[in-house]
mmCIF file of C-alpha atoms in Angstrom:
data_model
loop_
_atom_site.group_PDB
_atom_site.id
_atom_site.type_symbol
_atom_site.label_atom_id
_atom_site.label_comp_id
_atom_site.label_asym_id
_atom_site.label_seq_id
_atom_site.Cartn_x
_atom_site.Cartn_y
_atom_site.Cartn_z
ATOM 1 C CA UNK W 6 11.599 -33.457 25.120
ATOM 2 C CA UNK W 7 14.907 -31.861 26.364
ATOM 3 C CA UNK W 8 15.211 -31.130 29.744
ATOM 4 C CA UNK W 9 16.304 -27.386 30.674
ATOM 5 C CA UNK W 10 19.535 -26.946 32.804
ATOM 6 C CA UNK W 11 19.915 -23.948 34.932
ATOM 7 C CA UNK W 12 23.672 -24.502 34.704
ATOM 8 C CA UNK W 13 23.274 -23.952 30.672
ATOM 9 C CA UNK W 14 22.362 -20.339 30.843
ATOM 10 C CA UNK W 15 25.386 -18.444 30.184
ATOM 11 C CA UNK W 16 25.529 -14.632 30.763
ATOM 12 C CA UNK W 17 28.158 -12.544 29.099
ATOM 13 C CA UNK W 18 29.078 -8.840 29.245
ATOM 14 C CA UNK W 19 27.483 -7.067 26.325
ATOM 15 C CA UNK W 20 29.288 -4.259 24.673
ATOM 16 C CA UNK W 21 27.268 -0.936 24.060
ATOM 17 C CA UNK W 22 28.298 -1.133 20.352
ATOM 18 C CA UNK W 23 26.684 -4.796 20.003
ATOM 19 C CA UNK W 24 23.379 -3.474 21.019
ATOM 20 C CA UNK W 25 20.883 -2.666 18.354
ATOM 21 C CA UNK W 26 18.872 0.448 19.048
ATOM 22 C CA UNK W 27 15.558 -2.182 18.697
ATOM 23 C CA UNK W 28 17.500 -4.252 21.379
ATOM 24 C CA UNK W 29 18.109 -1.072 23.701
ATOM 25 C CA UNK W 30 14.640 0.181 23.372
ATOM 26 C CA UNK W 31 13.137 -3.522 24.306
ATOM 27 C CA UNK W 32 15.542 -3.711 27.147
ATOM 28 C CA UNK W 33 14.811 -0.231 28.515
ATOM 29 C CA UNK W 34 10.997 -0.959 28.436
ATOM 30 C CA UNK W 35 11.183 -4.592 29.826
ATOM 31 C CA UNK W 36 13.445 -3.333 32.857
ATOM 32 C CA UNK W 37 10.884 -0.404 33.551
ATOM 33 C CA UNK W 38 7.994 -2.659 33.292
ATOM 34 C CA UNK W 39 9.740 -5.377 35.705
ATOM 35 C CA UNK W 40 10.377 -2.065 37.963
ATOM 36 C CA UNK W 41 6.764 -1.031 38.049
ATOM 37 C CA UNK W 42 5.487 -4.537 38.413
ATOM 38 C CA UNK W 43 7.903 -5.128 41.586
ATOM 39 C CA UNK W 44 7.044 -1.727 42.868
ATOM 40 C CA UNK W 45 3.592 -2.273 42.836
ATOM 41 C CA UNK W 46 3.789 -5.443 44.550
ATOM 42 C CA UNK W 47 6.191 -4.759 47.092
ATOM 43 C CA UNK W 48 3.568 -1.736 47.719
ATOM 44 C CA UNK W 49 0.622 -4.018 47.847
ATOM 45 C CA UNK W 50 2.783 -6.517 50.151
ATOM 46 C CA UNK W 51 3.056 -3.402 52.551
ATOM 47 C CA UNK W 52 -0.710 -3.173 52.882
ATOM 48 C CA UNK W 53 -0.375 0.151 51.245
ATOM 49 C CA UNK W 54 -2.562 1.588 48.273
ATOM 50 C CA UNK W 55 -0.515 2.436 45.190
ATOM 51 C CA UNK W 56 -3.092 4.966 43.862
ATOM 52 C CA UNK W 57 -2.916 6.617 46.905
ATOM 53 C CA UNK W 58 0.886 6.855 46.881
ATOM 54 C CA UNK W 59 0.448 8.348 43.251
ATOM 55 C CA UNK W 60 -2.651 10.997 44.534
ATOM 56 C CA UNK W 61 -1.802 14.154 42.881
ATOM 57 C CA UNK W 62 -1.230 16.849 45.310
ATOM 58 C CA UNK W 63 -3.590 19.356 45.823
ATOM 59 C CA UNK W 64 -1.017 22.059 46.141
ATOM 60 C CA UNK W 65 2.143 22.925 44.074
ATOM 61 C CA UNK W 66 4.303 22.622 47.129
ATOM 62 C CA UNK W 67 5.857 19.478 45.643
ATOM 63 C CA UNK W 68 6.947 21.340 42.265
ATOM 64 C CA UNK W 69 9.381 23.667 44.330
ATOM 65 C CA UNK W 70 11.151 20.502 46.327
ATOM 66 C CA UNK W 71 11.325 18.628 42.724
ATOM 67 C CA UNK W 72 12.355 21.680 40.725
ATOM 68 C CA UNK W 73 14.770 23.008 43.452
ATOM 69 C CA UNK W 74 16.583 19.404 43.693
ATOM 70 C CA UNK W 75 16.787 19.500 39.908
ATOM 71 C CA UNK W 76 18.205 22.802 39.385
ATOM 72 C CA UNK W 77 21.014 22.078 42.393
ATOM 73 C CA UNK W 78 21.968 18.325 40.775
ATOM 74 C CA UNK W 79 22.146 20.119 36.916
ATOM 75 C CA UNK W 80 24.529 22.696 38.484
ATOM 76 C CA UNK W 81 26.584 19.966 40.420
ATOM 77 C CA UNK W 82 26.377 17.906 37.131
ATOM 78 C CA UNK W 83 28.297 20.133 34.789
ATOM 79 C CA UNK W 84 30.663 21.483 37.612
ATOM 80 C CA UNK W 85 31.614 17.738 37.677
ATOM 81 C CA UNK W 86 31.683 17.313 33.982
ATOM 82 C CA UNK W 87 34.309 20.590 33.961
ATOM 83 C CA UNK W 88 36.151 19.213 37.062
ATOM 84 C CA UNK W 89 36.441 15.482 36.710
ATOM 85 C CA UNK W 90 38.131 13.433 33.423
ATOM 86 C CA UNK W 91 35.472 12.604 30.879
ATOM 87 C CA UNK W 92 36.527 8.886 31.395
ATOM 88 C CA UNK W 93 35.952 8.853 34.916
ATOM 89 C CA UNK W 94 32.014 9.613 34.171
ATOM 90 C CA UNK W 95 31.915 7.470 31.484
ATOM 91 C CA UNK W 96 28.593 5.185 31.440
ATOM 92 C CA UNK W 97 30.128 2.618 28.746
ATOM 93 C CA UNK W 98 28.456 4.620 25.804
ATOM 94 C CA UNK W 99 24.536 3.654 27.007
ATOM 95 C CA UNK W 100 23.338 7.273 27.380
ATOM 96 C CA UNK W 101 24.629 7.895 23.899
ATOM 97 C CA UNK W 102 23.060 5.016 22.197
ATOM 98 C CA UNK W 103 19.865 5.681 23.991
ATOM 99 C CA UNK W 104 19.407 9.481 23.310
ATOM 100 C CA UNK W 105 21.766 10.359 20.475
ATOM 101 C CA UNK W 106 19.142 9.672 17.678
ATOM 102 C CA UNK W 107 16.235 10.012 19.270
ATOM 103 C CA UNK W 108 13.247 12.230 18.502
ATOM 104 C CA UNK W 109 12.119 14.698 21.357
ATOM 105 C CA UNK W 110 8.732 13.364 21.840
ATOM 106 C CA UNK W 111 10.591 9.747 22.698
ATOM 107 C CA UNK W 112 13.143 11.027 25.196
ATOM 108 C CA UNK W 113 10.040 12.974 26.609
ATOM 109 C CA UNK W 114 8.410 9.541 26.744
ATOM 110 C CA UNK W 115 11.629 7.735 28.140
ATOM 111 C CA UNK W 116 12.411 10.492 30.771
ATOM 112 C CA UNK W 117 8.616 9.850 31.935
ATOM 113 C CA UNK W 118 8.579 6.178 32.103
ATOM 114 C CA UNK W 119 11.680 5.863 33.825
ATOM 115 C CA UNK W 120 10.784 8.651 36.608
ATOM 116 C CA UNK W 121 7.657 7.398 37.280
ATOM 117 C CA UNK W 122 8.549 3.496 37.310
ATOM 118 C CA UNK W 123 11.834 3.955 39.301
ATOM 119 C CA UNK W 124 10.596 6.474 41.984
ATOM 120 C CA UNK W 125 7.731 4.227 42.738
ATOM 121 C CA UNK W 126 9.859 1.213 43.330
ATOM 122 C CA UNK W 127 12.737 3.018 45.038
ATOM 123 C CA UNK W 128 11.022 5.970 47.150
ATOM 124 C CA UNK W 129 7.575 4.731 46.906
ATOM 125 C CA UNK W 130 8.093 1.181 48.178
ATOM 126 C CA UNK W 131 11.844 0.627 49.182
ATOM 127 C CA UNK W 132 12.362 3.541 50.934
ATOM 128 C CA UNK W 133 9.226 3.113 53.231
ATOM 129 C CA UNK W 134 10.665 -0.420 54.178
ATOM 130 C CA UNK W 135 14.310 0.035 54.766
ATOM 131 C CA UNK W 136 14.991 4.150 54.348
ATOM 132 C CA UNK W 137 16.773 6.635 52.057
ATOM 133 C CA UNK W 138 20.456 5.477 53.115
ATOM 134 C CA UNK W 139 20.071 1.707 52.235
ATOM 135 C CA UNK W 140 17.818 2.549 49.156
ATOM 136 C CA UNK W 141 20.243 4.878 47.931
ATOM 137 C CA UNK W 142 23.048 2.395 48.302
ATOM 138 C CA UNK W 143 20.343 -0.062 46.277
ATOM 139 C CA UNK W 144 19.669 2.711 43.608
ATOM 140 C CA UNK W 145 23.612 3.323 43.090
ATOM 141 C CA UNK W 146 24.346 -0.786 42.699
ATOM 142 C CA UNK W 147 21.511 -0.861 40.087
ATOM 143 C CA UNK W 148 23.150 1.505 37.814
ATOM 144 C CA UNK W 149 25.695 -0.998 37.146
ATOM 145 C CA UNK W 150 26.941 1.130 34.049
ATOM 146 C CA UNK W 151 28.414 3.487 36.684
ATOM 147 C CA UNK W 152 30.168 1.121 39.012
ATOM 148 C CA UNK W 153 33.566 1.225 37.299
ATOM 149 C CA UNK W 154 34.199 4.673 38.541
ATOM 150 C CA UNK W 155 33.368 5.638 42.220
ATOM 151 C CA UNK W 156 32.550 9.279 41.134
ATOM 152 C CA UNK W 157 29.604 9.001 39.265
ATOM 153 C CA UNK W 158 28.535 5.906 41.671
ATOM 154 C CA UNK W 159 29.006 8.469 44.422
ATOM 155 C CA UNK W 160 26.770 10.870 42.474
ATOM 156 C CA UNK W 161 24.321 8.642 41.514
ATOM 157 C CA UNK W 162 24.224 7.511 45.854
ATOM 158 C CA UNK W 163 23.635 11.462 46.622
ATOM 159 C CA UNK W 164 21.177 11.991 44.034
ATOM 160 C CA UNK W 165 19.147 8.945 45.144
ATOM 161 C CA UNK W 166 19.559 10.494 48.631
ATOM 162 C CA UNK W 167 18.504 13.766 47.692
ATOM 163 C CA UNK W 168 15.547 12.261 46.049
ATOM 164 C CA UNK W 169 14.611 10.468 49.012
ATOM 165 C CA UNK W 170 14.702 13.416 51.299
ATOM 166 C CA UNK W 171 12.695 15.288 49.215
ATOM 167 C CA UNK W 172 9.716 12.649 49.110
ATOM 168 C CA UNK W 173 10.158 12.892 53.038
ATOM 169 C CA UNK W 174 9.796 16.568 53.225
ATOM 170 C CA UNK W 175 7.220 17.302 50.327
ATOM 171 C CA UNK W 176 5.174 14.507 51.475
ATOM 172 C CA UNK W 177 4.407 13.585 48.063
ATOM 173 C CA UNK W 178 6.293 10.959 45.480
ATOM 174 C CA UNK W 179 5.883 13.578 42.552
ATOM 175 C CA UNK W 180 8.601 15.680 43.543
ATOM 176 C CA UNK W 181 11.100 13.218 43.384
ATOM 177 C CA UNK W 182 9.376 11.799 40.339
ATOM 178 C CA UNK W 183 9.264 15.446 38.901
ATOM 179 C CA UNK W 184 13.183 15.745 39.703
ATOM 180 C CA UNK W 185 13.852 12.493 38.001
ATOM 181 C CA UNK W 186 11.870 13.357 35.174
ATOM 182 C CA UNK W 187 13.563 16.930 34.754
ATOM 183 C CA UNK W 188 17.254 15.670 35.143
ATOM 184 C CA UNK W 189 16.677 12.692 32.744
ATOM 185 C CA UNK W 190 14.862 14.838 29.969
ATOM 186 C CA UNK W 191 17.836 17.575 30.436
ATOM 187 C CA UNK W 192 20.383 14.670 30.319
ATOM 188 C CA UNK W 193 18.659 13.425 27.240
ATOM 189 C CA UNK W 194 18.284 16.656 25.302
ATOM 190 C CA UNK W 195 21.769 17.524 25.713
ATOM 191 C CA UNK W 196 22.979 14.184 24.270
ATOM 192 C CA UNK W 197 20.545 14.779 21.452
ATOM 193 C CA UNK W 198 21.260 18.226 20.476
ATOM 194 C CA UNK W 199 24.936 18.940 21.744
ATOM 195 C CA UNK W 200 27.025 19.877 19.013
ATOM 196 C CA UNK W 201 30.251 17.956 18.374
ATOM 197 C CA UNK W 202 33.811 20.085 18.423
#
């Protein structure tokens, strides 16, 4: 039997054009599953109840926080696309591959899955431990496809900080989940249905 050697593992940068649709989706669902699993374990290690954290609020106050921040973020994003050169906002083509030919129902599923999994981990678990500032730095770092340019990295940090802010002030994880969902859904729909000029 051949021994497994850790040094034999080779990690190489993947070019987005090398990714097949199936491989991209497998990667997305595995990473979101891991995000959810880590978030749940982290919350349990904090001796908190994940079900309690995900309880749906009795009033709709969280909707105003979530949709309000989403509206602000969409306006700022629109301004950035008109002010900042396009190559400075480039994510390497991942979003285009992910949403470009996806049916509407699948864009909704992806936006919902990412919103719940990432917010449970980052706002529900990590922010509880280290606060919104350091959580936002970590959130920006894991969005590695934006790290080549400082403007999208800064925007991801500010967006994350905003999500942490509305989580604190609304008292519900559903406020950042709703905001994250609306942003991802809107972005996915724009990529999917925009007309090429």
